[in-house]
Coordinates of C-alpha atoms in Angstrom, one line a residue:
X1 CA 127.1 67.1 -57.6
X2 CA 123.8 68.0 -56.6
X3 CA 122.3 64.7 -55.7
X4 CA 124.7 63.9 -53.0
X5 CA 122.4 66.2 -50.9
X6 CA 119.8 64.7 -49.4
X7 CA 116.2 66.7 -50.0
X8 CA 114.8 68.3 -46.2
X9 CA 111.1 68.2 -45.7
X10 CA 109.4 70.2 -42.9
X11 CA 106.0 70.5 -41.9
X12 CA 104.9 72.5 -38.9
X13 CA 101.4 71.8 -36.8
X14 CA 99.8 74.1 -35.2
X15 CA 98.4 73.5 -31.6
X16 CA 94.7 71.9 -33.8
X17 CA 97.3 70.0 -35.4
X18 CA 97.3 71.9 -39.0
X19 CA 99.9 73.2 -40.9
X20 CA 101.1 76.3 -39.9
X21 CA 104.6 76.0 -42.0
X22 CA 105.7 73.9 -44.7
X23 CA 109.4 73.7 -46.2
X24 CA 110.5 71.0 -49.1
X25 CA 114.2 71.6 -50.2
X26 CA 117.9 70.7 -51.3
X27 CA 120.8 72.4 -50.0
X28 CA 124.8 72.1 -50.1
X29 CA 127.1 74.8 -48.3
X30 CA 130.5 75.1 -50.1
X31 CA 133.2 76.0 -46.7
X32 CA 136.7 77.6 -47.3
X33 CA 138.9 76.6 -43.9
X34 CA 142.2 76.6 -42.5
X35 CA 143.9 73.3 -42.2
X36 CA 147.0 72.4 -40.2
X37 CA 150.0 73.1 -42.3
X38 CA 148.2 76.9 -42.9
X39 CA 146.6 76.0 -46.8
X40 CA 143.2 76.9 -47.4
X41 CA 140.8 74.3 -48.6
X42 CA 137.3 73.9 -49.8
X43 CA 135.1 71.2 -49.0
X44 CA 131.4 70.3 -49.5
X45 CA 128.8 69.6 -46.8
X46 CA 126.1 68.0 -47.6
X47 CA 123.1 67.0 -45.7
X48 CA 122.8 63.6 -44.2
X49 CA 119.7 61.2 -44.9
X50 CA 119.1 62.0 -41.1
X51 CA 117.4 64.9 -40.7
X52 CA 115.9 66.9 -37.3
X53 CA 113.7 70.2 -37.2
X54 CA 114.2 70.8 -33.5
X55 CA 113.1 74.1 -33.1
X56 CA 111.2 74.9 -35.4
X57 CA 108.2 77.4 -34.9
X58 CA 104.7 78.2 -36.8
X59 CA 105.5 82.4 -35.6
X60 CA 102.8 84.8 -35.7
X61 CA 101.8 88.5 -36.2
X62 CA 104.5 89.3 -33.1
X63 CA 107.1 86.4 -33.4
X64 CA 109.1 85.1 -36.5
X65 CA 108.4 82.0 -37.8
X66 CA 111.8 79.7 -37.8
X67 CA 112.9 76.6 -39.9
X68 CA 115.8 75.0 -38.0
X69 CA 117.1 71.8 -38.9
X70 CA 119.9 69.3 -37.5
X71 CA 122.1 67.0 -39.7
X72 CA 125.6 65.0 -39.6
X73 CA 128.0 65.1 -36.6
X74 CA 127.0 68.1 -35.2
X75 CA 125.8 70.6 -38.2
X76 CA 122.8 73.1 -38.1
X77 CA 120.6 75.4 -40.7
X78 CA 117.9 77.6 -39.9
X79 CA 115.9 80.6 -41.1
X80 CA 113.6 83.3 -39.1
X81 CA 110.9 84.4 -41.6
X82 CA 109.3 87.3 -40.3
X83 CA 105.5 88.5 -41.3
X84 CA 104.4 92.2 -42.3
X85 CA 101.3 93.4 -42.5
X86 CA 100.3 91.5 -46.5
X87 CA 103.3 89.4 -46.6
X88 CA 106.6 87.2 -45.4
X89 CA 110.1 87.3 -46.0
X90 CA 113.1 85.3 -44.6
X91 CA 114.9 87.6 -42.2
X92 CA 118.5 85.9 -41.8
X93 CA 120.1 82.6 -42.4
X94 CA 121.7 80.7 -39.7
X95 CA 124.8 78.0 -40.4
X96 CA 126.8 75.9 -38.0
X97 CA 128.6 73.7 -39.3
X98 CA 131.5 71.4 -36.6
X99 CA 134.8 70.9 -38.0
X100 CA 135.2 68.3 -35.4
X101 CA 133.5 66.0 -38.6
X102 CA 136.5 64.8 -39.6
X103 CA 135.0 63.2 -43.0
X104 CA 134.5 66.8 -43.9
X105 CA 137.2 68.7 -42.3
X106 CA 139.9 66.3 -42.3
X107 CA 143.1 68.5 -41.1
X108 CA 141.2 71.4 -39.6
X109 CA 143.4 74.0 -37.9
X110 CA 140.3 74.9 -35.7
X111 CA 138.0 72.6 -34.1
X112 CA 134.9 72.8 -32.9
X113 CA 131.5 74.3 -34.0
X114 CA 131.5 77.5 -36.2
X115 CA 128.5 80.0 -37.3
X116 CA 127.7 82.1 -40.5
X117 CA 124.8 84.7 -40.3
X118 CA 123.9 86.2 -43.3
X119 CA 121.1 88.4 -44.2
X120 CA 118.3 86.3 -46.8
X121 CA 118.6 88.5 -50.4
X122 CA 114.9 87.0 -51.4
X123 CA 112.1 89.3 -52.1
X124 CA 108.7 89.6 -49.6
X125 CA 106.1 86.6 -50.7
X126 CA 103.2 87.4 -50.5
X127 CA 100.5 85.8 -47.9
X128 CA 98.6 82.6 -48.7
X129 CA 101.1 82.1 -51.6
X130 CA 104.2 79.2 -51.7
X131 CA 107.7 80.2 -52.7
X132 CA 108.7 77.8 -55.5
X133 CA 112.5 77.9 -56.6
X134 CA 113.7 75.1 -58.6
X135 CA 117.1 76.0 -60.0
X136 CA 120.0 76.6 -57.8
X137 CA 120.7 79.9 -56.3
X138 CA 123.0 80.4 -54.0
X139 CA 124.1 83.0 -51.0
X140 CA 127.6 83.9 -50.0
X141 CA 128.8 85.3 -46.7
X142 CA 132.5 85.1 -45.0
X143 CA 133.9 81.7 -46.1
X144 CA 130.5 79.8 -46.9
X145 CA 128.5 79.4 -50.1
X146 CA 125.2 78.3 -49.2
X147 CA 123.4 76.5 -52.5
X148 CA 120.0 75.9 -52.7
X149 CA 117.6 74.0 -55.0
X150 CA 114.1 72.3 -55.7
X151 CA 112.9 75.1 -53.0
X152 CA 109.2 75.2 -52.0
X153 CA 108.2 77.6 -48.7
X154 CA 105.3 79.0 -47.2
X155 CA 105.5 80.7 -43.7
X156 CA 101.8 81.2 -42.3
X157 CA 100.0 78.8 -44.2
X158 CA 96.5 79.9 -43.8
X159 CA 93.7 77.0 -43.1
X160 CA 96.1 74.1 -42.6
X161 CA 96.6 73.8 -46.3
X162 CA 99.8 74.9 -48.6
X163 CA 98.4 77.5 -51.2
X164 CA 98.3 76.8 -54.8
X165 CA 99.1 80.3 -55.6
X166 CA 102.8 80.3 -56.5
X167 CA 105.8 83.4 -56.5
X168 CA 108.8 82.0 -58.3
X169 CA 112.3 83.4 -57.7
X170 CA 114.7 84.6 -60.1
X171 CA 116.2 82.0 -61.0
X172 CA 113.1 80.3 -62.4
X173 CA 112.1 83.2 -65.2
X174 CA 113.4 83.0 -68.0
X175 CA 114.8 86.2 -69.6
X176 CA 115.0 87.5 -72.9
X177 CA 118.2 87.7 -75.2
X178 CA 119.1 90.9 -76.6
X179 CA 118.1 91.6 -80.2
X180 CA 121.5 92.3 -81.8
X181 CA 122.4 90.5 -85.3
X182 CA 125.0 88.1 -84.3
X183 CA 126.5 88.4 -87.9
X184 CA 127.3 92.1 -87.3
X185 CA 127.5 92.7 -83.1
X186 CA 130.8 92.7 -81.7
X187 CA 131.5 92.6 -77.9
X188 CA 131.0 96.4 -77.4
X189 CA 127.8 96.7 -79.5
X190 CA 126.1 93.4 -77.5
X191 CA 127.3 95.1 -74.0
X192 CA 125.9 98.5 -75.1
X193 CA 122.8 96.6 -76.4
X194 CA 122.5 94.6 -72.9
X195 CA 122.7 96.9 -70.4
X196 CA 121.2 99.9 -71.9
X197 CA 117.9 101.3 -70.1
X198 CA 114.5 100.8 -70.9
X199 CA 113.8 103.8 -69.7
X200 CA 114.0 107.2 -72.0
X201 CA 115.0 109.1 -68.3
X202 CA 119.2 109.3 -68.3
X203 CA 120.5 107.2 -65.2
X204 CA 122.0 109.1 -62.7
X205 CA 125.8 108.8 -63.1
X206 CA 128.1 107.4 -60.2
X207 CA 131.5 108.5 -59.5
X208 CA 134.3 106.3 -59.5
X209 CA 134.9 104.2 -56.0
X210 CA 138.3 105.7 -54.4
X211 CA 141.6 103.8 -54.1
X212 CA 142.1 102.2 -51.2
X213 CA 145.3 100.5 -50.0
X214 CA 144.3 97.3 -48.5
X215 CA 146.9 95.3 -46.4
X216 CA 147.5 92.0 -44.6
X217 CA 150.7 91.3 -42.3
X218 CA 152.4 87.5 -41.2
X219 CA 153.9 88.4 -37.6
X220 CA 156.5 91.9 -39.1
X221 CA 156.2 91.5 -42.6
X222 CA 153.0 92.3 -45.8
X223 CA 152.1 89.3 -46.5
X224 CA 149.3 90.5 -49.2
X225 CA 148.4 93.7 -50.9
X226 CA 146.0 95.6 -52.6
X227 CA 145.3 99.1 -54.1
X228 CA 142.5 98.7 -55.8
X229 CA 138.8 101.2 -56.3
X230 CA 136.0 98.8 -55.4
X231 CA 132.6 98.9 -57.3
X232 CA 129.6 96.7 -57.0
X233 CA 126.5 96.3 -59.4
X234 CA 123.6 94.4 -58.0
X235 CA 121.3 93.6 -59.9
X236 CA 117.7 92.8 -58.5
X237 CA 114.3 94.3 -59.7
X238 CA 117.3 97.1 -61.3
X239 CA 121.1 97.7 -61.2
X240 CA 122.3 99.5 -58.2
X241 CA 126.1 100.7 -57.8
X242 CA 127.7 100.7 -54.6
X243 CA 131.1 102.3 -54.4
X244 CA 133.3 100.6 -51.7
X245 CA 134.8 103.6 -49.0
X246 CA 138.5 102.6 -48.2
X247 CA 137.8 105.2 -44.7
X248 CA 135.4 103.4 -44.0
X249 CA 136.4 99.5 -44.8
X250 CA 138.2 97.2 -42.5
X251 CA 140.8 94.8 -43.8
X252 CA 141.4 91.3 -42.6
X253 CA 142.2 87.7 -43.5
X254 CA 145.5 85.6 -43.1
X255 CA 148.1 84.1 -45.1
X256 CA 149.2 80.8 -45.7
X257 CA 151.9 78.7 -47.5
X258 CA 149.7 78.5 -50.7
X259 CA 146.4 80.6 -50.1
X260 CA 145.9 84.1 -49.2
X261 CA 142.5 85.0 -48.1
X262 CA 141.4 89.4 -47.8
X263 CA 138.3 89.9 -46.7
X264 CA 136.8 93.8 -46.8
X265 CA 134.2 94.6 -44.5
X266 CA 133.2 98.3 -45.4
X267 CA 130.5 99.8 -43.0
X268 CA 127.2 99.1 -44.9
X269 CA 127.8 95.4 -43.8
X270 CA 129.2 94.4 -47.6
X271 CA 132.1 91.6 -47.4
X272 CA 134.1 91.2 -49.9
X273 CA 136.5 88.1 -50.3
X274 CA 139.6 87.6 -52.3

């Protein structure tokens, strides 16, 4: 569960000694890896009761601000928060996690330190305002989910002193149920109901994603296949469709006894994992 992770606290001085930074949060990073006999597995890290911020920097109106933080037998998180012009957003998240820690990567196939970048998906805060997150959200890339919870941020605190002022994520506000009669909606009429749009203007229509063949090979011979038309809906301030180009998407991944892992990697930087 949750509460095996330790909660991080950093607070950054500036050279008069005030707070220039200030970051209060949990976190847990779900890992997929190969381990010697060729299965994949997934473990848990979580963060240690010892904590570092080595590192870490206040930034300014030319240089990111960065939260970096050291835990366990060689593991390391960080985010660069960058400023612009009325407000700050995180800029990309940083893991490195050492399967040499052999009470979390007991039968590792590879050894030694490996790191994740991935782009943050939170919106821009604005200035002299704290990011407050308390449920879990959580932010994929390659083989690592990165979980986070009981979140509070602000990059260029202004004065020494952590605002008051408060921009909550997602996760935090609540939405509305749809209005449908549960005695007479069935699952088409609630999905119609759902996702129809508030708007009166008709959305523009997307074409269907192409087919792609997508293929993986052990030494001569397919060892996992897929035709399949790939189609993603984000959903963020409004749904957005991105159709997945097979000319344009790289296979790769690797087979083992029990687990097959494809990963698509289409040239708008999307991954996709199966």
């Amino acid at each position: 569960g949750f509460f095996q992770s330790y909660a991080v606290e950093v607070d950054i001085k500036d050279a008069s000694n005030a707070t220039c930074l200030y970051a209060d949060w949990m976190m847990r990073f779900l890992i997929t890896y190969e381990s010697n006999n060729g299965d994949y597995k997934t473990t848990t890290l979580n963060l240690s009761s010892s904590v570092t911020h080595n590192g870490s920097v206040c930034g300014n109106d030319t240089q990111a601000a960065l939260v970096a933080v050291q835990f366990g037998e060689g593991h390391s998180w960080s985010i660069n928060i960058t400023k612009n012009n009325e407000t700050y957003q995180g800029d990309f998240i940083t893991l490195t996690y050492n399967t040499n820690d052999t009470a979390v990567f007991p039968d590792a196939k590879r050894k030694g330190p490996v790191t994740v970048l991935v782009k943050d998906p939170l919106h821009p805060v604005q200035l002299n305002t704290v990011f407050v997150c308390h449920n879990s959200y959580s932010v994929e890339a390659e083989n690592v989910t990165q979980i986070f919870w009981n979140v509070t941020v602000q990059a260029f605190v202004q004065n020494g002193t952590v605002s008051k002022k408060e921009s909550r994520c997602p996760a935090d506000t609540p939405t509305s149920a749809p209005t449908v009669p549960p005695a007479t909606a069935n699952v088409t009429t609630a999905s119609t109901t759902t996702l129809a749009p508030t708007s009166t203007a008709a959305p523009k229509p997307v074409e269907n994603p192409d087919t792609g063949n997508y293929s993986l090979k052990s030494g001569n011979k397919t060892c996992f296949l897929a035709t399949v038309g790939l189609q993603l809906n984000v959903s963020q301030d409004k749904p957005h469709l991105i159709n997945i180009n097979p000319k344009t998407t790289i296979a790769d991944g690797a087979c083992g006894n029990t687990t097959a892992t494809l990963k698509l990697n289409d040239a708008n930087s999307t991954l996709i994992g199966f």
